[in-house]
Short mmCIF file of C-alpha atoms in Angstrom, two decimals:
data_model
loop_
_atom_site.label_atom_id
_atom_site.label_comp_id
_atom_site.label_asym_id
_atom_site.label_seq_id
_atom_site.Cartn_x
_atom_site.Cartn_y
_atom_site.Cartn_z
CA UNK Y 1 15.99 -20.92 32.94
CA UNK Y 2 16.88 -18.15 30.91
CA UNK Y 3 15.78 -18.54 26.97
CA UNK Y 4 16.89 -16.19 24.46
CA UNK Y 5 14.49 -15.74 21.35
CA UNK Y 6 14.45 -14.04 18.04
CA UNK Y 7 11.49 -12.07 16.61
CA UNK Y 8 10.83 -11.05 13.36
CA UNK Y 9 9.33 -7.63 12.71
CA UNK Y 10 7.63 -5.97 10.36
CA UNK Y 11 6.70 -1.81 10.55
CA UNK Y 12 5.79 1.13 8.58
CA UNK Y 13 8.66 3.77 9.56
CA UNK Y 14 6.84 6.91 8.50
CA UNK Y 15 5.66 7.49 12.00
CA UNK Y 16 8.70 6.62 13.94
CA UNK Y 17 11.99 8.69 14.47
CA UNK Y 18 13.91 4.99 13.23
CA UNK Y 19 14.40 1.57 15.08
CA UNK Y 20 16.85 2.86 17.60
CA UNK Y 21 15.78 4.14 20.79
CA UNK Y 22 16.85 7.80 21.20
CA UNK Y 23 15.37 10.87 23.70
CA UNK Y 24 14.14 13.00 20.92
CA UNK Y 25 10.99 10.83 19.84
CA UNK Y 26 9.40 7.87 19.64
CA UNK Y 27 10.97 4.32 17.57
CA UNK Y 28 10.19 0.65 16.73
CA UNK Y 29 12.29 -0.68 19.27
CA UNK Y 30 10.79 1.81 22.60
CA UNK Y 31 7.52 0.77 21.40
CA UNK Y 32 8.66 -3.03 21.13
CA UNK Y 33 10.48 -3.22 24.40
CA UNK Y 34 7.50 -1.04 26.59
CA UNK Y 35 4.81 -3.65 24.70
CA UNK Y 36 7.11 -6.95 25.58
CA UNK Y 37 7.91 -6.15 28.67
CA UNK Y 38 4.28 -4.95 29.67
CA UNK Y 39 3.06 -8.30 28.34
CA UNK Y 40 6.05 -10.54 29.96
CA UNK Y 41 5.39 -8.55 33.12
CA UNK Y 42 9.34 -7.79 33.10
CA UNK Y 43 11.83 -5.19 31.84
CA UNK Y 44 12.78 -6.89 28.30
CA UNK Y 45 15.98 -5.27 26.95
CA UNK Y 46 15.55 -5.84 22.80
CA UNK Y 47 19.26 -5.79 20.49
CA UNK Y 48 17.93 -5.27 16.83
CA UNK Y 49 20.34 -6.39 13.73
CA UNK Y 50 20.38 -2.95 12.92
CA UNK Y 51 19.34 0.48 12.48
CA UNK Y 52 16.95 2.14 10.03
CA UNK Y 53 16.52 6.18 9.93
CA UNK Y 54 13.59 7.96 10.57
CA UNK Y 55 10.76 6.96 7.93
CA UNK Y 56 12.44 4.28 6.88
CA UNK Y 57 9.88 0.97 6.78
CA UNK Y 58 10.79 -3.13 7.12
CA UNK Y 59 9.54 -6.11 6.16
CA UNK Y 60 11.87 -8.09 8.08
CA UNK Y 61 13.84 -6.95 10.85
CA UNK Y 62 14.96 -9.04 13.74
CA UNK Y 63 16.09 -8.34 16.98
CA UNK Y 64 16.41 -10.60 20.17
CA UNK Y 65 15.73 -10.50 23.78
CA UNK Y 66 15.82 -12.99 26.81
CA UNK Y 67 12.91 -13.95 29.19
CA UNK Y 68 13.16 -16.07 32.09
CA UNK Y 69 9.88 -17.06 32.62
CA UNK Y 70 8.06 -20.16 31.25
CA UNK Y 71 8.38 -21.39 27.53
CA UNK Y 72 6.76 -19.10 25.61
CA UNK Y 73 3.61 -20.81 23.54
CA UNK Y 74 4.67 -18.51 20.02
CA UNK Y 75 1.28 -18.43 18.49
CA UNK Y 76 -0.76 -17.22 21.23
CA UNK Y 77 2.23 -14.77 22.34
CA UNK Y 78 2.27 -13.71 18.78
CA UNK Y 79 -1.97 -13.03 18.74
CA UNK Y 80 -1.80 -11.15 22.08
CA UNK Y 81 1.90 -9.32 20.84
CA UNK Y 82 0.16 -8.36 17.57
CA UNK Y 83 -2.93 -7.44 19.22
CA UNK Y 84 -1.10 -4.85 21.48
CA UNK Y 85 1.42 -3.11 18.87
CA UNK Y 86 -0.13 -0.15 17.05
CA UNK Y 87 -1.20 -1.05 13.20
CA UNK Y 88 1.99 0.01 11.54
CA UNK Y 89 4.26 -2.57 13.76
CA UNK Y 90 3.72 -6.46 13.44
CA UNK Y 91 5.62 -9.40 15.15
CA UNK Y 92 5.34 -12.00 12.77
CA UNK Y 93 7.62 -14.82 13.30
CA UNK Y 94 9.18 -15.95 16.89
CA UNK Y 95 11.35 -18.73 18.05
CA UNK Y 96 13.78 -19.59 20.63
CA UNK Y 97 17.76 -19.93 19.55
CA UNK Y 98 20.68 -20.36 20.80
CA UNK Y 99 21.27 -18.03 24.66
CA UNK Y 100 24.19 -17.07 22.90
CA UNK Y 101 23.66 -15.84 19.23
CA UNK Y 102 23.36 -12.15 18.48
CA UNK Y 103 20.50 -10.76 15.97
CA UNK Y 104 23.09 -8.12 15.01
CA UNK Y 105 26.83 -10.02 15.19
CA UNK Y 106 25.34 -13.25 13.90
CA UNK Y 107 23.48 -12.05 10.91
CA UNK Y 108 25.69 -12.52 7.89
CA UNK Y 109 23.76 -11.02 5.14
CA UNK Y 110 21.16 -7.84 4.78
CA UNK Y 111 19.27 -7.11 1.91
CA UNK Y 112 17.39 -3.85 1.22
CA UNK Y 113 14.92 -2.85 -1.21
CA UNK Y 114 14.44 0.79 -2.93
CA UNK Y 115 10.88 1.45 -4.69
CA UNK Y 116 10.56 4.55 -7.15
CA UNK Y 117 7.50 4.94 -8.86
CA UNK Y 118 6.79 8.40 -11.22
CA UNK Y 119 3.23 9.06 -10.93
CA UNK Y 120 1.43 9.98 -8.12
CA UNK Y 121 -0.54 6.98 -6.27
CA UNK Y 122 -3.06 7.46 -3.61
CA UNK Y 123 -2.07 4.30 -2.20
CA UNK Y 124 1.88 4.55 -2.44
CA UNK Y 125 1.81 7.22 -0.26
CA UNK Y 126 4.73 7.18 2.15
CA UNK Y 127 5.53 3.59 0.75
CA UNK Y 128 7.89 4.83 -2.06
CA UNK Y 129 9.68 7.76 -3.90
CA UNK Y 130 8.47 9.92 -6.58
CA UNK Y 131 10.60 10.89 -9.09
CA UNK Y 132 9.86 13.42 -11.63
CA UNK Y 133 12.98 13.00 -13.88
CA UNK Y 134 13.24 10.13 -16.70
CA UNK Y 135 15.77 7.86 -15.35
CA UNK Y 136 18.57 5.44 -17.80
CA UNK Y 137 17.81 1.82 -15.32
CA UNK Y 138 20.24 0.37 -18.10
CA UNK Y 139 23.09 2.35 -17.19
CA UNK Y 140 22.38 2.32 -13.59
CA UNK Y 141 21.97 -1.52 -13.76
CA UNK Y 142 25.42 -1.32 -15.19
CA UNK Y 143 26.67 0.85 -12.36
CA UNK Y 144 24.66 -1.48 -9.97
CA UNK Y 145 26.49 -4.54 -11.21
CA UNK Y 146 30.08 -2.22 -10.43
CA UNK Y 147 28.99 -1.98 -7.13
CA UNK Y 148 29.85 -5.71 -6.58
CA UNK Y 149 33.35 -5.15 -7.69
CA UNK Y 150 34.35 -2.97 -4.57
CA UNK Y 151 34.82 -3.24 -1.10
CA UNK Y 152 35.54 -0.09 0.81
CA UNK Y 153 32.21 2.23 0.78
CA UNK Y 154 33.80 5.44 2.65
CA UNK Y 155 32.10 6.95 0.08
CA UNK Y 156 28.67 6.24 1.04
CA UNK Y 157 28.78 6.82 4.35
CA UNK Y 158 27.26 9.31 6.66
CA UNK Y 159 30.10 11.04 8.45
CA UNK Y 160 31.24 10.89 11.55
CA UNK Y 161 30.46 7.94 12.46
CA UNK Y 162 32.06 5.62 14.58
CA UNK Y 163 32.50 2.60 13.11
CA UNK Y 164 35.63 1.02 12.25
CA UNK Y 165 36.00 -0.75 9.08
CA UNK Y 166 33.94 0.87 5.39
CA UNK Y 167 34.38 -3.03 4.62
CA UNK Y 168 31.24 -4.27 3.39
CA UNK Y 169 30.95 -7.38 0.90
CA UNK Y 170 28.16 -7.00 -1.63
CA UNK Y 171 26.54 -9.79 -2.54
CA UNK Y 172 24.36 -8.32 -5.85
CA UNK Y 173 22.45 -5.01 -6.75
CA UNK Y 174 20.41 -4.36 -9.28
CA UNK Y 175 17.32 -2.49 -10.46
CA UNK Y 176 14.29 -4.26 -11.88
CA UNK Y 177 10.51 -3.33 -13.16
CA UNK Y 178 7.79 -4.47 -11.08
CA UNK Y 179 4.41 -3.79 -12.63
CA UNK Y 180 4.46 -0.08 -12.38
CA UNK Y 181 7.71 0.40 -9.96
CA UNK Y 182 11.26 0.27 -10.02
CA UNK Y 183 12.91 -1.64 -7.90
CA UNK Y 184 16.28 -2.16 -6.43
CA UNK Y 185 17.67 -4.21 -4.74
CA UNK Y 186 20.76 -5.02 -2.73
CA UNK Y 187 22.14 -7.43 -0.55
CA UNK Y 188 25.72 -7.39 1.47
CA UNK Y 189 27.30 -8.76 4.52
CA UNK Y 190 26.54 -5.55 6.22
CA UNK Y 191 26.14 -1.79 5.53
CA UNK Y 192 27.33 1.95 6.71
CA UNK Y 193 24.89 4.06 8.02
CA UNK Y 194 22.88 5.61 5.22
CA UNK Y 195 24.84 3.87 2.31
CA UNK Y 196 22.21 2.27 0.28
CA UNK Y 197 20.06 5.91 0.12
CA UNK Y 198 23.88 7.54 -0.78
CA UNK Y 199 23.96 4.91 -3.41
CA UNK Y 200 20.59 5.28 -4.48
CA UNK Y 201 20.68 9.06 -4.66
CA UNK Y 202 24.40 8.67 -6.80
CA UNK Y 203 22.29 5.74 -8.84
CA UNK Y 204 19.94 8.64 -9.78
CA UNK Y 205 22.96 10.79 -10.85
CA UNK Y 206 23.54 8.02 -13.12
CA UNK Y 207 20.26 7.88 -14.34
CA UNK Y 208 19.62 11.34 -15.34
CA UNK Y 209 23.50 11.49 -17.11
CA UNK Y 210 24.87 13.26 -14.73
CA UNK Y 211 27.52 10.91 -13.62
CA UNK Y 212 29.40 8.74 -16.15
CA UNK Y 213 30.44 5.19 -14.83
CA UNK Y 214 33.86 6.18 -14.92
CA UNK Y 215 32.87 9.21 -12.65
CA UNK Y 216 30.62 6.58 -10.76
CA UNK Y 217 33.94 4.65 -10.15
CA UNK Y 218 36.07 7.52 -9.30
CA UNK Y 219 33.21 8.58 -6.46
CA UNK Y 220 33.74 5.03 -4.67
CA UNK Y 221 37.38 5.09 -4.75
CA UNK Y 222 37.62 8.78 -3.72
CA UNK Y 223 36.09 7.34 -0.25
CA UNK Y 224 34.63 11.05 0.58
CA UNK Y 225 31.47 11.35 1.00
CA UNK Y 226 31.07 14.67 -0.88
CA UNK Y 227 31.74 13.15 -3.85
CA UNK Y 228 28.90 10.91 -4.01
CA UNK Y 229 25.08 12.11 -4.84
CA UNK Y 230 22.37 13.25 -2.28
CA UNK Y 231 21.01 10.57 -0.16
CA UNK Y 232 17.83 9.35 -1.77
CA UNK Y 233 14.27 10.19 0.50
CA UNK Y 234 13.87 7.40 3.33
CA UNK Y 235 10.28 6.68 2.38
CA UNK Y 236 11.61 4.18 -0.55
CA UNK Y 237 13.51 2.03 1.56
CA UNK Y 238 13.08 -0.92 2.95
CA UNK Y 239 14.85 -3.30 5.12
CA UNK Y 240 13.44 -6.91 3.83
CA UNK Y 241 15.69 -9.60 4.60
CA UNK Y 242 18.26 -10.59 7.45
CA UNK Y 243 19.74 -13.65 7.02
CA UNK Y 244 21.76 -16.03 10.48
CA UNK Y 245 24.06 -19.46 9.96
CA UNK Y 246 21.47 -22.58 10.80
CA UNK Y 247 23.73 -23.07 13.58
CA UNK Y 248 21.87 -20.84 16.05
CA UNK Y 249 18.29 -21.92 15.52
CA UNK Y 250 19.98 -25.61 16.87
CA UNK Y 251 18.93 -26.18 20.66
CA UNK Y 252 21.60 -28.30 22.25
CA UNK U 1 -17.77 27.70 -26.42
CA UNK U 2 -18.65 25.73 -23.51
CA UNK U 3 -16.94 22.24 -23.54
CA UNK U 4 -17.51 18.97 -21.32
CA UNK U 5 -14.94 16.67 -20.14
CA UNK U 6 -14.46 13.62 -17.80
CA UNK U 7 -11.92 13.29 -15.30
CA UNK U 8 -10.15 9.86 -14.46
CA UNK U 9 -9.96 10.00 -10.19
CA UNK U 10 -7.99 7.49 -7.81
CA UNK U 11 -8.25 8.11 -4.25
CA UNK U 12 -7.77 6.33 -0.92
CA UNK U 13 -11.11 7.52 0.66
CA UNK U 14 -10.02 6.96 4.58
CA UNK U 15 -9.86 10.48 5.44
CA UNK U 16 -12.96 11.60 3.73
CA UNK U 17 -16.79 11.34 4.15
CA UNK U 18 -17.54 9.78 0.86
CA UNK U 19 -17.68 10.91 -2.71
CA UNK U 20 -20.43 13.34 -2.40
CA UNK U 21 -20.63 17.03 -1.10
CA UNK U 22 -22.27 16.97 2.35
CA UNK U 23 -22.53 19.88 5.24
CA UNK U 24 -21.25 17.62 7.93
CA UNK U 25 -17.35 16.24 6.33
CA UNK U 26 -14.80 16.87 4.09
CA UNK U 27 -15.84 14.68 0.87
CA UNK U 28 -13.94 13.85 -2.39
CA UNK U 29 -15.95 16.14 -4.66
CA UNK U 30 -15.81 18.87 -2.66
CA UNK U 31 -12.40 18.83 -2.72
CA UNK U 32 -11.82 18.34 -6.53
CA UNK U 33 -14.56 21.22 -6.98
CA UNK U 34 -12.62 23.66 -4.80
CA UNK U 35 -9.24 22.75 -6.33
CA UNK U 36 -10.65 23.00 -10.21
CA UNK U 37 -12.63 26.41 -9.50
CA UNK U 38 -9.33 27.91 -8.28
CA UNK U 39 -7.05 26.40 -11.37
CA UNK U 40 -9.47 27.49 -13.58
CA UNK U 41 -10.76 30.67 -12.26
CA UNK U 42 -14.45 30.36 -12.64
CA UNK U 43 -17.17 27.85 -10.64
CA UNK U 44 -17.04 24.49 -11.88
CA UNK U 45 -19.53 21.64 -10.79
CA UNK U 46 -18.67 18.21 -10.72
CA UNK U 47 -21.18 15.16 -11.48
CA UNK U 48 -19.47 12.15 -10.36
CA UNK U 49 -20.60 8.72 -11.99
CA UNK U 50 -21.59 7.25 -8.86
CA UNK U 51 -21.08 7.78 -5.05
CA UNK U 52 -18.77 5.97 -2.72
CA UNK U 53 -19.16 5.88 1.04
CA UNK U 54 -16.18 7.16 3.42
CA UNK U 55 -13.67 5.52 3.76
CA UNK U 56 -14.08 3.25 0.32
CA UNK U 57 -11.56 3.85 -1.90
CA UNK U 58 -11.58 4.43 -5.41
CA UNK U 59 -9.09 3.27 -8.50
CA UNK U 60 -11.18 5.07 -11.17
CA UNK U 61 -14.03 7.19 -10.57
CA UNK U 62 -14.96 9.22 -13.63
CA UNK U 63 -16.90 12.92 -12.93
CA UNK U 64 -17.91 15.16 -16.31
CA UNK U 65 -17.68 19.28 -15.85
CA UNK U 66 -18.05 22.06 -18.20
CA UNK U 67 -15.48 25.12 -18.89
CA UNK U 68 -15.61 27.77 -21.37
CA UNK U 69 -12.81 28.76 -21.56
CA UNK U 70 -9.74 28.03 -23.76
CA UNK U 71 -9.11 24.52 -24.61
CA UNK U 72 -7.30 22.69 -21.71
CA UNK U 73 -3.88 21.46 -22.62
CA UNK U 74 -4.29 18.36 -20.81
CA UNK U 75 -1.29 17.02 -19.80
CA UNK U 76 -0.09 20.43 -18.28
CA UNK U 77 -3.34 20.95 -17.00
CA UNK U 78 -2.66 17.12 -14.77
CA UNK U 79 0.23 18.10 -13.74
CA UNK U 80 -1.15 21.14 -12.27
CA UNK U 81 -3.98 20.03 -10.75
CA UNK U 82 -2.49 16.86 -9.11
CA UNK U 83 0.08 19.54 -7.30
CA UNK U 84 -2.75 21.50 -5.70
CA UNK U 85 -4.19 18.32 -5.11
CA UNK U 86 -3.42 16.32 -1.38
CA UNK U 87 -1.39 13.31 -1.59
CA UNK U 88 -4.62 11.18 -1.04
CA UNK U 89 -6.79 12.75 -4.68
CA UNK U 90 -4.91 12.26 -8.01
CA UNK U 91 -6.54 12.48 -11.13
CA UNK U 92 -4.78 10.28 -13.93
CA UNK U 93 -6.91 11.24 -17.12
CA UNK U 94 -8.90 14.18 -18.59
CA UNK U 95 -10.64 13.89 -21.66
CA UNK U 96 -12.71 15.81 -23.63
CA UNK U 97 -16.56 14.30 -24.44
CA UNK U 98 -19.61 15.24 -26.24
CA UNK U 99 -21.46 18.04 -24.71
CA UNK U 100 -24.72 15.86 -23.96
CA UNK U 101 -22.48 13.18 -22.38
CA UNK U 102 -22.94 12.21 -18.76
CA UNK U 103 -20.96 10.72 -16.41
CA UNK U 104 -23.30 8.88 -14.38
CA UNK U 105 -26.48 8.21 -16.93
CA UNK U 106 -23.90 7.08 -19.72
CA UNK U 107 -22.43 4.89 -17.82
CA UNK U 108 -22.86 1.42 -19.15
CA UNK U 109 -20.96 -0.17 -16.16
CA UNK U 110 -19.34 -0.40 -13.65
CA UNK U 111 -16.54 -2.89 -11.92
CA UNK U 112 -15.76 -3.21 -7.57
CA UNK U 113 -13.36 -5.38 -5.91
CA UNK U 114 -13.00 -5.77 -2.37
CA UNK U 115 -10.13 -6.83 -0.64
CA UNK U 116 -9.60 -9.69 2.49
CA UNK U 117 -6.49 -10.40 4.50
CA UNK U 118 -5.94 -12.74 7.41
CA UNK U 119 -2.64 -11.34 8.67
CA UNK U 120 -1.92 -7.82 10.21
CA UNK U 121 -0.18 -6.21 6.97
CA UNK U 122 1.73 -2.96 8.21
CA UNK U 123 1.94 -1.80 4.86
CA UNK U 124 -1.89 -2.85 3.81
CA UNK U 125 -3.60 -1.00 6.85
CA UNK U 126 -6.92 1.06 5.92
CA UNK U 127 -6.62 -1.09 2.08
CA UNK U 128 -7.90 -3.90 3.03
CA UNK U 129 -10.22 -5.44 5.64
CA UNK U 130 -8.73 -8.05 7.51
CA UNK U 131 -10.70 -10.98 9.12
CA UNK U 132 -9.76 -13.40 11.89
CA UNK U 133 -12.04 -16.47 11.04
CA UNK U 134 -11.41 -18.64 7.92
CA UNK U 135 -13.46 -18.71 5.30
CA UNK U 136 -14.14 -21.38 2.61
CA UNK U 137 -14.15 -19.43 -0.73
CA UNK U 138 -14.80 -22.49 -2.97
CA UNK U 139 -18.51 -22.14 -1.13
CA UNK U 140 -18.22 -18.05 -1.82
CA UNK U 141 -17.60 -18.66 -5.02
CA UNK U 142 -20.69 -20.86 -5.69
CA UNK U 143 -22.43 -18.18 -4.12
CA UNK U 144 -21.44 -15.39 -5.90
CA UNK U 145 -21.88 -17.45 -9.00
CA UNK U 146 -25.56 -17.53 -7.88
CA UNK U 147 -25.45 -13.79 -7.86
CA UNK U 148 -25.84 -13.31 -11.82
CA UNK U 149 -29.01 -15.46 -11.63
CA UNK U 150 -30.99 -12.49 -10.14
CA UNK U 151 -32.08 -8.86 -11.10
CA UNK U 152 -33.68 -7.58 -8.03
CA UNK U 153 -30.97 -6.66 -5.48
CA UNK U 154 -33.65 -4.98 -2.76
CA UNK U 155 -32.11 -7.22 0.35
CA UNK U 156 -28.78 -5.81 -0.36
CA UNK U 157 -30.07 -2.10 -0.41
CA UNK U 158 -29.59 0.30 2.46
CA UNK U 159 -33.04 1.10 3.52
CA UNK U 160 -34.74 4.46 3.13
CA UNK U 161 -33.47 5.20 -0.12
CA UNK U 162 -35.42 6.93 -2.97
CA UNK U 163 -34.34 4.62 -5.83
CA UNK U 164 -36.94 3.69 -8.23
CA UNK U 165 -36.15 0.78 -8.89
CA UNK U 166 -34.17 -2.21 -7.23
CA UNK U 167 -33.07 -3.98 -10.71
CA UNK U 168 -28.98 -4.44 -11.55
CA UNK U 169 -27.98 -6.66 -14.48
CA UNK U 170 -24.44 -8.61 -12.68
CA UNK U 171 -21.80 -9.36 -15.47
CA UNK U 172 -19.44 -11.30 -13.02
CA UNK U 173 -18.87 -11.77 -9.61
CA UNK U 174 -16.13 -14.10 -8.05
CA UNK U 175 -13.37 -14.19 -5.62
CA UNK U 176 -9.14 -14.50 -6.50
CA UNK U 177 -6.38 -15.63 -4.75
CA UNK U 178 -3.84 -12.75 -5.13
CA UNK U 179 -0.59 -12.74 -3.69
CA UNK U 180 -1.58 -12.79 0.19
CA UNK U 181 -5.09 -11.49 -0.43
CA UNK U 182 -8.10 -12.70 -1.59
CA UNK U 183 -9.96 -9.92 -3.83
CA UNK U 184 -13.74 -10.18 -4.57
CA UNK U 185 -14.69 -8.71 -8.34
CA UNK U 186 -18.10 -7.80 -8.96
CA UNK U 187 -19.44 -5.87 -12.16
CA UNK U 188 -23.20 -4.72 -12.80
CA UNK U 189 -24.90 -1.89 -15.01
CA UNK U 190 -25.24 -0.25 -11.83
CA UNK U 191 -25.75 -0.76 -7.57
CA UNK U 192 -28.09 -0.03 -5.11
CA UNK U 193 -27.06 2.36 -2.68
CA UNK U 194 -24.19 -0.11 -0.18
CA UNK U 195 -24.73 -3.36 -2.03
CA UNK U 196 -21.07 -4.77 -3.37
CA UNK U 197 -20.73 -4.43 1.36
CA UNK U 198 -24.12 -5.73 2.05
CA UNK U 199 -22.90 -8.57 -0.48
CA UNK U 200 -19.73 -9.48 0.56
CA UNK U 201 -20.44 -9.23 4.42
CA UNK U 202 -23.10 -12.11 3.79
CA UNK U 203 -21.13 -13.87 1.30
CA UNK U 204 -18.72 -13.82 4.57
CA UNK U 205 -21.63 -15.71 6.74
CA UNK U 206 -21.68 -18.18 3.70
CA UNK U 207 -17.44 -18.41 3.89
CA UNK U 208 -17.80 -18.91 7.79
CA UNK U 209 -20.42 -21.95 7.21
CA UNK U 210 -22.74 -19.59 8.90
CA UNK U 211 -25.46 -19.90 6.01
CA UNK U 212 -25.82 -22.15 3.50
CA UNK U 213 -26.21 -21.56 -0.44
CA UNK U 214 -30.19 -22.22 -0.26
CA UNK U 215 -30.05 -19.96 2.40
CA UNK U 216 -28.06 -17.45 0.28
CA UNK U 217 -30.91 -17.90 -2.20
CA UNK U 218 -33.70 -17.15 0.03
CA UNK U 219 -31.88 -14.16 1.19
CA UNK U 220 -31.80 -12.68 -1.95
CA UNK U 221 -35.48 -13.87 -2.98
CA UNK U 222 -36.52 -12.06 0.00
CA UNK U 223 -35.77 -8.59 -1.35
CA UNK U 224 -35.44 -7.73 2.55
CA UNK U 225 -32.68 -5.98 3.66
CA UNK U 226 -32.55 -7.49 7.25
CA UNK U 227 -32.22 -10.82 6.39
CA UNK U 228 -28.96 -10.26 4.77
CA UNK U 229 -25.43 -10.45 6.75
CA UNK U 230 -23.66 -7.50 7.82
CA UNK U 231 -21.84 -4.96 5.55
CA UNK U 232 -18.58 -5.81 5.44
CA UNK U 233 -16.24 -2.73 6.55
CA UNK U 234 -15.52 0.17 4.20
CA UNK U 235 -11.91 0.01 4.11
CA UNK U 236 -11.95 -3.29 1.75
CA UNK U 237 -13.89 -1.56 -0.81
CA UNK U 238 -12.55 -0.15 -4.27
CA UNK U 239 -14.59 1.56 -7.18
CA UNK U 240 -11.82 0.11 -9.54
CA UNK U 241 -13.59 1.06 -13.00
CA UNK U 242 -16.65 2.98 -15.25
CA UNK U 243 -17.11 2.24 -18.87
CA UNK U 244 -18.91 4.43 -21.35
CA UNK U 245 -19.98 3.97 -24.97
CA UNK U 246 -17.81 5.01 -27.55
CA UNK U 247 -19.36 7.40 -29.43
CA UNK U 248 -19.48 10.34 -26.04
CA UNK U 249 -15.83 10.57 -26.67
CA UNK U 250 -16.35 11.09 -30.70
CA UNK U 251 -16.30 14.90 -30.97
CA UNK U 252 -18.02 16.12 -34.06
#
């Protein structure tokens, strides 16, 4: 009988032209579907909660796919998975739900993380942004903590897309010190493509004084994308939490 | 008038052959040499305080060189020289010292930690060696406790070498729980020529249950290099710090 089962991924997105599968190079998900299906011995087709853009890392993304073969024994599939990805893309968590829920419509909350540090380390590379300029993190916690106050984030989105609602419900944002990083984080029901680097890169605006709150303001509610700053570098970001209803993990 | 000063060096040493200038690789020093003769316009040799093998890493190396020139405006001069330098080299401090002071014979000490992890870490790959067995680290830890009970480190010494002596004075050696890794500290006066890896790859046959703490003992007693366990893999290893005596940084 046909199961349907989550996993939970981890990668390193420098390498990789983003999650999606596309012609023009090489993502997470090709590499995912060519190792599961080589190791299921059948063509696995893999939905993923999301996107993330090219050089753009996770620490938790989740996608699902079906197999109809026997029940998969997780910790030895997870070994021999692991074993069979290249170093910068780990399966870390698997388990069978529901044959109907979705890893992208069921997931009702996303939370990303942005990491700026501003001296060079050796061992940072690729793993988060630089910054050269002094930034205000009070004032841009205070614009952070706006964020929450709005729903419509036409602003922040890459154009010409084709999505129908700039809904999104944010749950919190904020930036906070850890050791010698910055780091923010935000979590919402779902997000446009490329908003939290938009908001990131207008955050910086903040930061340096370029951008009042009020003018902060006036950029979300202008809903043009022109308005707001440059999108922030994708080597700060990370996906790093997806969360489902407990619902689907229930096996009738 | 001719002046000395040390430089403070981090690097993540995967990409080079070691420290030291050698015909066959690309090496750390050679690198820092070519990059400082070019900022500074004349030939400038570099004495490191130590060596590290490739691929070890290094949090703080220290390396003393003399200019005549002007006086170096340091903080300009950091700037400058961690822009020429790749992404993988940064140098963090440069400080002016007595003219007699050495990097490597003034060094009073000097601190390695080597890091374990038992799960494939996307984000950790080439920082840290990861193992598939368990290991019992309450046992390590009696072991390495052991370790400041001896002076003459000859089974943990690459053969062949020309050292004169086989004698190192250990101030502390234990492993820590950190997050998701376990990190070994070790700090001596000085090390033979691969010892902290010649160390930790047998404290690893103690962890595994593989040899017991008499045995541990008797290894050391030996003073025979083949009697030891394997060195553990380079990639685990960090030089994390050098200390001096005050007075070298006392101008008169």
């Amino acid at each position: 009988m046909k199961k349907r089962y989550f996993i939970y991924i981890s990668y390193k997105g420098t390498a990789y032209h983003g999650w999606q599968c596309q012609p023009n190079g090489i993502s997470v998900q090709e590499v995912l579907i060519k190792t599961l299906s080589a190791i299921l011995r059948t063509d696995i087709n893999l939905v993923g909660a999301g996107r993330t853009d090219a050089g753009v890392h996770a620490k938790c993304m989740v996608a699902h796919f079906d197999y109809e073969g026997e029940k998969i024994d997780t910790s030895k599939f997870l070994l021999h998975l692991n074993s069979f990805l290249p170093p910068d893309i780990a399966v870390y968590k698997i388990v069978e739900v529901r044959s109907t829920a979705h890893a992208r419509f069921d997931a009702v909350s996303r939370r990303y993380e942005y990491h700026v540090i501003f001296h060079k380390d050796v061992f940072k590379r690729e793993l988060a942004t630089r910054l050269f300029a002094e930034l205000d993190f009070e004032t841009m916690n205070k614009a952070s903590a706006l964020l929450c106050h709005y729903e419509d984030f036409g602003s922040f989105c890459k154009l010409h897309t084709d999505v129908k609602t700039n809904i999104c419900h944010i749950d919190f944002a904020f930036w906070k010190q850890v050791e010698d990083e910055w780091v923010f984080t935000i979590q919402a029901d779902r997000f446009l493509r490329n908003m939290v680097r938009a908001i990131v890169g207008t955050l910086f605006e903040v930061g340096k004084g370029k951008m009042s709150l009020a003018e902060f303001c006036s950029v979300i509610e202008a809903g043009n994308r022109c308005k707001a700053g440059m999108s922030a570098p994708a080597e700060g970001l990370y996906l790093v939490d997806i969360q489902y209803p407990d619902d689907i993990f229930k096996l009738s």
